[in-house]
Structure formats: structure tokens, C-alpha cells
Coordinates of C-alpha atoms and ligand atoms in Angstrom, one line a residue:
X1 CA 2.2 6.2 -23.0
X2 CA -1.4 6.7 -21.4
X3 CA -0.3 7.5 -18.2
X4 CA 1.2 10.6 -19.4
X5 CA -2.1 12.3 -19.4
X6 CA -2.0 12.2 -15.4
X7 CA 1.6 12.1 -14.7
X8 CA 1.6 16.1 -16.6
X9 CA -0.4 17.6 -13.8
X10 CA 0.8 15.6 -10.9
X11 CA 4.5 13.2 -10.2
X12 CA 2.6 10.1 -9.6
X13 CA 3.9 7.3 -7.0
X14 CA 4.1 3.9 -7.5
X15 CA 4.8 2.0 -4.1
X16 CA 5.5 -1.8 -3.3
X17 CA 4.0 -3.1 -0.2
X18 CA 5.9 -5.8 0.9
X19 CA 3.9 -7.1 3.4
X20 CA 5.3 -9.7 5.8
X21 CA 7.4 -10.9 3.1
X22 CA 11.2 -11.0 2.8
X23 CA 14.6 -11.7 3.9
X24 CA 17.7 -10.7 3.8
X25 CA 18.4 -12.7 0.4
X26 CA 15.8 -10.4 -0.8
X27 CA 18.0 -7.2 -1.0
X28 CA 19.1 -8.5 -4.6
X29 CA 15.6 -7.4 -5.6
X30 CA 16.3 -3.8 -4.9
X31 CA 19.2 -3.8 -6.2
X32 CA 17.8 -5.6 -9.4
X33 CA 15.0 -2.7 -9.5
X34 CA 17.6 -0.4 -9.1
X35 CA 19.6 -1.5 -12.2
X36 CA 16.3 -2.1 -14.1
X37 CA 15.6 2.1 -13.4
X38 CA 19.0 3.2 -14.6
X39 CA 18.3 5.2 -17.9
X40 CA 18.9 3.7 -21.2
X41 CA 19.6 5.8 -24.2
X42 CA 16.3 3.0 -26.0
X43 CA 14.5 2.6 -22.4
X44 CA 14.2 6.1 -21.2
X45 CA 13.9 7.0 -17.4
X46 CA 10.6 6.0 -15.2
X47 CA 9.2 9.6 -14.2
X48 CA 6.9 8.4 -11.3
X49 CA 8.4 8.6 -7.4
X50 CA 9.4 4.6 -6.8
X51 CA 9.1 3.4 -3.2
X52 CA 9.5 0.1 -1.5
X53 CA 7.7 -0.7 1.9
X54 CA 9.7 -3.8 3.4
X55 CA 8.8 -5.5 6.8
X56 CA 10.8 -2.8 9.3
X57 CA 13.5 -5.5 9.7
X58 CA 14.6 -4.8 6.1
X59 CA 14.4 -1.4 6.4
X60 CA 17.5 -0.1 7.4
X61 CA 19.2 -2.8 5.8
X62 CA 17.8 -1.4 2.5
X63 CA 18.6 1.8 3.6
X64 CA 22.2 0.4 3.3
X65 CA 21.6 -0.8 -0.2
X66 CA 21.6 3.0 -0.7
X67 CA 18.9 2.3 -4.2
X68 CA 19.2 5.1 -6.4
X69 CA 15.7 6.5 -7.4
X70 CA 14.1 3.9 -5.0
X71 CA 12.5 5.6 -1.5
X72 CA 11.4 3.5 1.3
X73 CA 8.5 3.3 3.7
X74 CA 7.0 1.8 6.5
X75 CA 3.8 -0.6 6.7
X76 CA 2.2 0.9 9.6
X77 CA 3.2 3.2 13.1
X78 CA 1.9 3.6 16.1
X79 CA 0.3 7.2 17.1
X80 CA 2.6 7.7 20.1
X81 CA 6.2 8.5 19.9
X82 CA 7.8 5.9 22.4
X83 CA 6.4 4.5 25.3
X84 CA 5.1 0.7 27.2
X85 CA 4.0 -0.6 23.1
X86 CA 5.3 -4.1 23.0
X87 CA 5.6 -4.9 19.5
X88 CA 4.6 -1.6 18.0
X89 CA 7.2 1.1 16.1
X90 CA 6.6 4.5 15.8
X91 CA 6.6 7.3 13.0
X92 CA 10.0 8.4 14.5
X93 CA 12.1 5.5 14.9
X94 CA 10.6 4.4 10.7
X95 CA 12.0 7.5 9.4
X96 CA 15.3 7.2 11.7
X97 CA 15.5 3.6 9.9
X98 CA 15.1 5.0 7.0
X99 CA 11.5 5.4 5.9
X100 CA 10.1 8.7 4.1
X101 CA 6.7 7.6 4.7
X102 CA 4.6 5.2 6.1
X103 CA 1.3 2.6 4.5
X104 CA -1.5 3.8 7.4
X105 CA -4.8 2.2 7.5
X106 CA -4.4 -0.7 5.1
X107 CA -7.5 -2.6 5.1
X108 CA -5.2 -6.0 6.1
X109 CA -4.7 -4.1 9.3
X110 CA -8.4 -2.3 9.6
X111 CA -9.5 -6.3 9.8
X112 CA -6.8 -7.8 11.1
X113 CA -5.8 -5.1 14.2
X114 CA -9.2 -3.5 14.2
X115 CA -8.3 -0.7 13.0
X116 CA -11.1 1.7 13.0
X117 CA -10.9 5.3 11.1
X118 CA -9.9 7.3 14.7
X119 CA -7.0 4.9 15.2
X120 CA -5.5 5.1 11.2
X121 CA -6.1 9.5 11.8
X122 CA -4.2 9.4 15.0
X123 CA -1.5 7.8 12.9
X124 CA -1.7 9.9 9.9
X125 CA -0.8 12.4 12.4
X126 CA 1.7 10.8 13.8
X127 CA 3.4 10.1 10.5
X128 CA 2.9 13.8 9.7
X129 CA 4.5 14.4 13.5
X130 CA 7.4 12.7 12.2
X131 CA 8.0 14.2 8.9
X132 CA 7.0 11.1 6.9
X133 CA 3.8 11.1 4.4
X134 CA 1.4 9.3 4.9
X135 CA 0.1 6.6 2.7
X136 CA -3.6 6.7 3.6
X137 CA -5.8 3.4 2.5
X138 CA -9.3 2.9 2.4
X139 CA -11.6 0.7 -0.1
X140 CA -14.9 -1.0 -0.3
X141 CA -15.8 -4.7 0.7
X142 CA -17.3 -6.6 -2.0
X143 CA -20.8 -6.9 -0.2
X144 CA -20.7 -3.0 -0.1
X145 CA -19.7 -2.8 -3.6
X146 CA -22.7 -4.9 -4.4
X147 CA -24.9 -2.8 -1.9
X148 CA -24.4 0.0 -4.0
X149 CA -22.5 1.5 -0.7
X150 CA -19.0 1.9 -2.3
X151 CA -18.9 6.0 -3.0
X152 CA -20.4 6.3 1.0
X153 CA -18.4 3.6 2.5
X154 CA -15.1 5.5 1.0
X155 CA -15.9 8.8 1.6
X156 CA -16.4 7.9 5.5
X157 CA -13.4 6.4 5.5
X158 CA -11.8 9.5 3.5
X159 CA -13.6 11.8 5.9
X160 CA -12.9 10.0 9.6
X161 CA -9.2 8.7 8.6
X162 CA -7.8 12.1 7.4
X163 CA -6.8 15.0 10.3
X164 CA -6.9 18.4 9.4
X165 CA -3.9 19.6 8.0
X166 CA -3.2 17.4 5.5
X167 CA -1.1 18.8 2.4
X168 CA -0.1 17.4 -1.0
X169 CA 3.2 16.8 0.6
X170 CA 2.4 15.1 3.5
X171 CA -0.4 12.9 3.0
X172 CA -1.1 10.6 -0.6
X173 CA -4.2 8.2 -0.7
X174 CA -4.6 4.7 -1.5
X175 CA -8.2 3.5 -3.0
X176 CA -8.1 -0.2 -2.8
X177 CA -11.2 -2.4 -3.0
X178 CA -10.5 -5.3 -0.7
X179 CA -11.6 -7.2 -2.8
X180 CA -9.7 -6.7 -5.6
X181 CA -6.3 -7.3 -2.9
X182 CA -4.2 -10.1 -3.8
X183 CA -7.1 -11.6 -5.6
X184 CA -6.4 -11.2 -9.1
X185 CA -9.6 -9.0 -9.9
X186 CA -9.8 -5.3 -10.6
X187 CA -12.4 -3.2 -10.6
X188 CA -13.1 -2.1 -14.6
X189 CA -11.2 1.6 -15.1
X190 CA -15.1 3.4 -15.5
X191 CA -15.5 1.7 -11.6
X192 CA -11.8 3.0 -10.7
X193 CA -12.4 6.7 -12.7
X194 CA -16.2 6.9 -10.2
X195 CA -14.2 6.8 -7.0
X196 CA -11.2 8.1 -8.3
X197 CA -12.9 11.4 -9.0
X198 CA -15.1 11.1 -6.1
X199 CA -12.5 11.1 -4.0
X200 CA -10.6 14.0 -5.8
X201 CA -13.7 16.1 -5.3
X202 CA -13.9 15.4 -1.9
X203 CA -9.9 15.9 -1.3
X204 CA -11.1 19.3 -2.7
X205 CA -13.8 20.5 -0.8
X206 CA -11.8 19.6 2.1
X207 CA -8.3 21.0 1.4
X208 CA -8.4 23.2 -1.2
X209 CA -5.6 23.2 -3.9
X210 CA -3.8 21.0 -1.4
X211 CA -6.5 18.6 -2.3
X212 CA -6.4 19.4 -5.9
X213 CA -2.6 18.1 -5.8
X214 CA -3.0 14.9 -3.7
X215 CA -1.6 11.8 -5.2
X216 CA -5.1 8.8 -5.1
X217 CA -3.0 5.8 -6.1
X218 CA -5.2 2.5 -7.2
X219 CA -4.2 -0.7 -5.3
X220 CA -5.6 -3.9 -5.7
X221 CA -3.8 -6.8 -8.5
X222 CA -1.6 -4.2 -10.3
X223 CA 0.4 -6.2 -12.4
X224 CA 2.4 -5.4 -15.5
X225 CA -0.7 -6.4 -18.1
X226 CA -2.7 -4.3 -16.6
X227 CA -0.6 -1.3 -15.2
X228 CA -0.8 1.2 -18.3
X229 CA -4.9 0.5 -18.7
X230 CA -5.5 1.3 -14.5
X231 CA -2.5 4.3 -14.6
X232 CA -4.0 6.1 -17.6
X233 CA -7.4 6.7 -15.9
X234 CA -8.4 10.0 -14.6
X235 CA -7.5 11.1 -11.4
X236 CA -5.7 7.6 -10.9
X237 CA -1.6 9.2 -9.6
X238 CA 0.0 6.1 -9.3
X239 CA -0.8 2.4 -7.6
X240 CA -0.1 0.9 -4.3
X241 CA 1.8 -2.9 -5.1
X242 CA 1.1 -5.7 -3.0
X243 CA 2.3 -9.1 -4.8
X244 CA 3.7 -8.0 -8.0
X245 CA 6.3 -5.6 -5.8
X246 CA 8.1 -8.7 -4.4
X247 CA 10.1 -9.6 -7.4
X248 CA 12.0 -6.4 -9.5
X249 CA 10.9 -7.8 -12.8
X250 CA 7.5 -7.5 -12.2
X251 CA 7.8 -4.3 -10.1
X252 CA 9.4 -3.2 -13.2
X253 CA 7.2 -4.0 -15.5
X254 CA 4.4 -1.8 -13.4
X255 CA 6.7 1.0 -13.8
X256 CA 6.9 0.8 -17.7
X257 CA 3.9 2.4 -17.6
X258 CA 5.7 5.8 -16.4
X259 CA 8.4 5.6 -19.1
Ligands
PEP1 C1 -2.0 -4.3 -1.3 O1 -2.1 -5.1 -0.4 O2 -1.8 -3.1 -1.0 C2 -2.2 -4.7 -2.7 C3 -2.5 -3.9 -3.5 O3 -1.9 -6.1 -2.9 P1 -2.0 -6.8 -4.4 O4 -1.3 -5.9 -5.3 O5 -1.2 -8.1 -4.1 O6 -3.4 -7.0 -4.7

């Protein structure tokens, strides 16, 4: 397959972000994705890291499911580890649920909690406080893609959100062009490989072989038709899911391209 090219050098990642979607009927899905992974003498055995992000309600429920080849994560943290948060969950009591890491800074919550790159860093370090990698998002609007402002805008966002410290291990990136999320467009893969290897570069200046070794997953209307054209491009180490996570089939059909 094309995506073998990049999965050589490093295990890519795909994730599902489930958003604030799913129920308790919904735990048939990971077990359906779990059944769909078992190797198959004709299907072979996917070779990327599989994770599922539920809404924390499900989490420890899935974590009951006990998925084989299927690691969970959080949506988001707060920076502190307890304390007077109404509403809010840290790094600690995710990972205690269950989680192995934690979606930081997606650009749903940059608009919708005014999120600004300080606050997603403070949680990157709190994830990493925890033990859990970070899953660190940034991406373009589409009036900054048109301005031409797409390589500055995500390097700022690369450069303000990340804390020092940050390891191959511990931290994995998510480019995702807002624009692009849950609207059925994609960037073409020369527009993906531009900030794709922008981004390695600048993971590299920054961190060293650390950076060399970071997963940058692409996020924005993966679906199965399009999957094995968006994983095969350089620099590209797996995807970020939004929609096409929520039933197995499709979530499946994403991982094909890592058979
Ligand atoms: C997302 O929200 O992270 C995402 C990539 O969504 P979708 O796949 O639905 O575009």
C-alpha cells in the first residue's frame, strides 16, 4: 500500500474523535472495530496505533470493553490537577478512566472555549504531568488559507502551543485545516505535504531527533476513499477522525490504508 512509505520510518496513529457523540448502545462499535482488526490469514493485521476518543462518559465504560489493539483517549483536560473546576476533568482522573492520551487544542474548542495557544501549552503539560500524550491540534481558517497566511498561522500555533520538553513519546500533532473539519473538503495532498513538511522541519529545529520522530497526523474529512491518497503523503503519520470514527465500518475502512 502507499502508506507503507511513511509507516517504515515511523508507527503511525490513526485516532477517532468522537466528539459529543455516543451512548452507551454505541459500545457495539468498538467491539465491531475490534473484530474488524482481528488478523485474517487474506486481510492481514492494521500496523498503525488505533485509538478511540469518546465523550469521558464512555470512557471507562470502553475501558471495560477491554478492545484488543484499540487505545483510548480523552477530548480535552484541564491544566490543573483537581481543584473548584465545575465541569472540567483533568489529565489524571482521564488516564485513571482509562485514557492513554488526550485531543488538546482542537480548533472546535480554540473557538468554541477560547482557547488561545497559552491555555492548549498549559495542557499539553498537564497531559504530559499525567503520563498521557498529547494530541496537539492546530490548522488554518480558510480566510488565512486564502491570505496566503497558512505556513505562519500554523507555525505560531506549533510554536506558542508546544512546552519544552516535548518527546516523540509524549506529544503527536494534529494539522487540521478548519476548514476542511466535518465539511467534506480536503486540502489537495501537494497542500497537505507544504505543511506537513513545514511542520516536520520546525518539530526539528525545536527538538531534535525527538522532532524527527513526532507522529503530524492529517485531520479534516478522512474517509475510506480518500484515506490511502492523504496517508501516503510525506511526512503525513497517520489522521485524526472526526465523523467517519463514529461507525466501525467506516473507521475500518480508514485503517485499510495501514494493512
Ligand atoms: C476532527 O474534528 O478532528 C475531524 C477531523 O473531523 P472530520 O473527520 O469529521 O472532518
Amino acid at each position: 500500500m502507499a502508506a507503507q512509505k511513511n509507516r517504515l520510518k515511523i508507527r503511525a496513529l490513526v485516532a477517532g474523535n468522537w466528539k459529543m457523540n455516543g451512548s452507551k448502545k454505541d459500545l457495539s462499535e468498538l467491539r465491531k472495530l475490534a473484530t474488524a482488526m482481528k488478523p485474517t490469514k487474506s486481510g492481514g493485521q492494521v500496523k498503525a496505533e488505533v485509538m478511540i476518543c469518546p465523550p469521558a462518559t464512555l470512557l471507562p465504560r470502553m475501558a471495560d470493553v477491554k478492545a484488543k489493539g484499540i487505545a483510548l483517549g480523552g477530548q480535552d483536560c484541564h491544566a490543573n490537577i483537581n481543584g473548584a473546576h465545575t465541569g472540567d476533568i483533568s489529565a489524571e482522573m482521564l488516564k485513571e478512566a482509562g485514557a492513554k492520551a488526550v485531543i488538546i487544542g482542537h480548533s472546535e474548542r480554540r473557538a468554541d472555549h477560547n482557547e488561545s495557544d497559552k491555555i492548549v501549552r498549559a495542557k499539553v503539560e498537564a497531559a504530559h504531568r499525567a503520563g498521557l500524550m498529547a494530541i496537539m491540534c492546530i490548522g488554518e481558517s480558510l480566510k488565512q488559507r486564502k491570505a496566503g497566511e497558512t505556513l505562519k498561522v500554523v507555525q505560531g500555533q506549533l510554536r506558542g502551543s508546544l512546552p519544552d520538553g516535548c518527546t516523540a513519546k509524549n506529544t503527536v500533532i494534529a494539522y487540521e485545516p478548519v476548514w476542511a473539519i466535518g465539511s467534506g473538503l480536503t486540502p489537495s495532498v501537494e497542500q497537505v505535504g507544504e505543511v506537513h513538511t513545514a511542520l516536520r522541519k520546525a518539530l526539528m529545529r525545536r527538538f531534535g531527533d525527538e522532532g524527527a520522530k513526532t507522529r503530524i497526523l492529517y485531520g479534516g474529512s478522512v474517509k475510506p476513499a480518500n484515506a490511502e491518497e492523504l496517508m501516503a503523503v510525506p511526512h503525513v503519520n497517520g489522521a485524526l477522525v472526526g465523523g467517519a470514527s463514529l461507525k466501525a465500518q467506516d473507521f475500518y475502512g480508514i485503517l485499510k490504508a495501514y494493512l
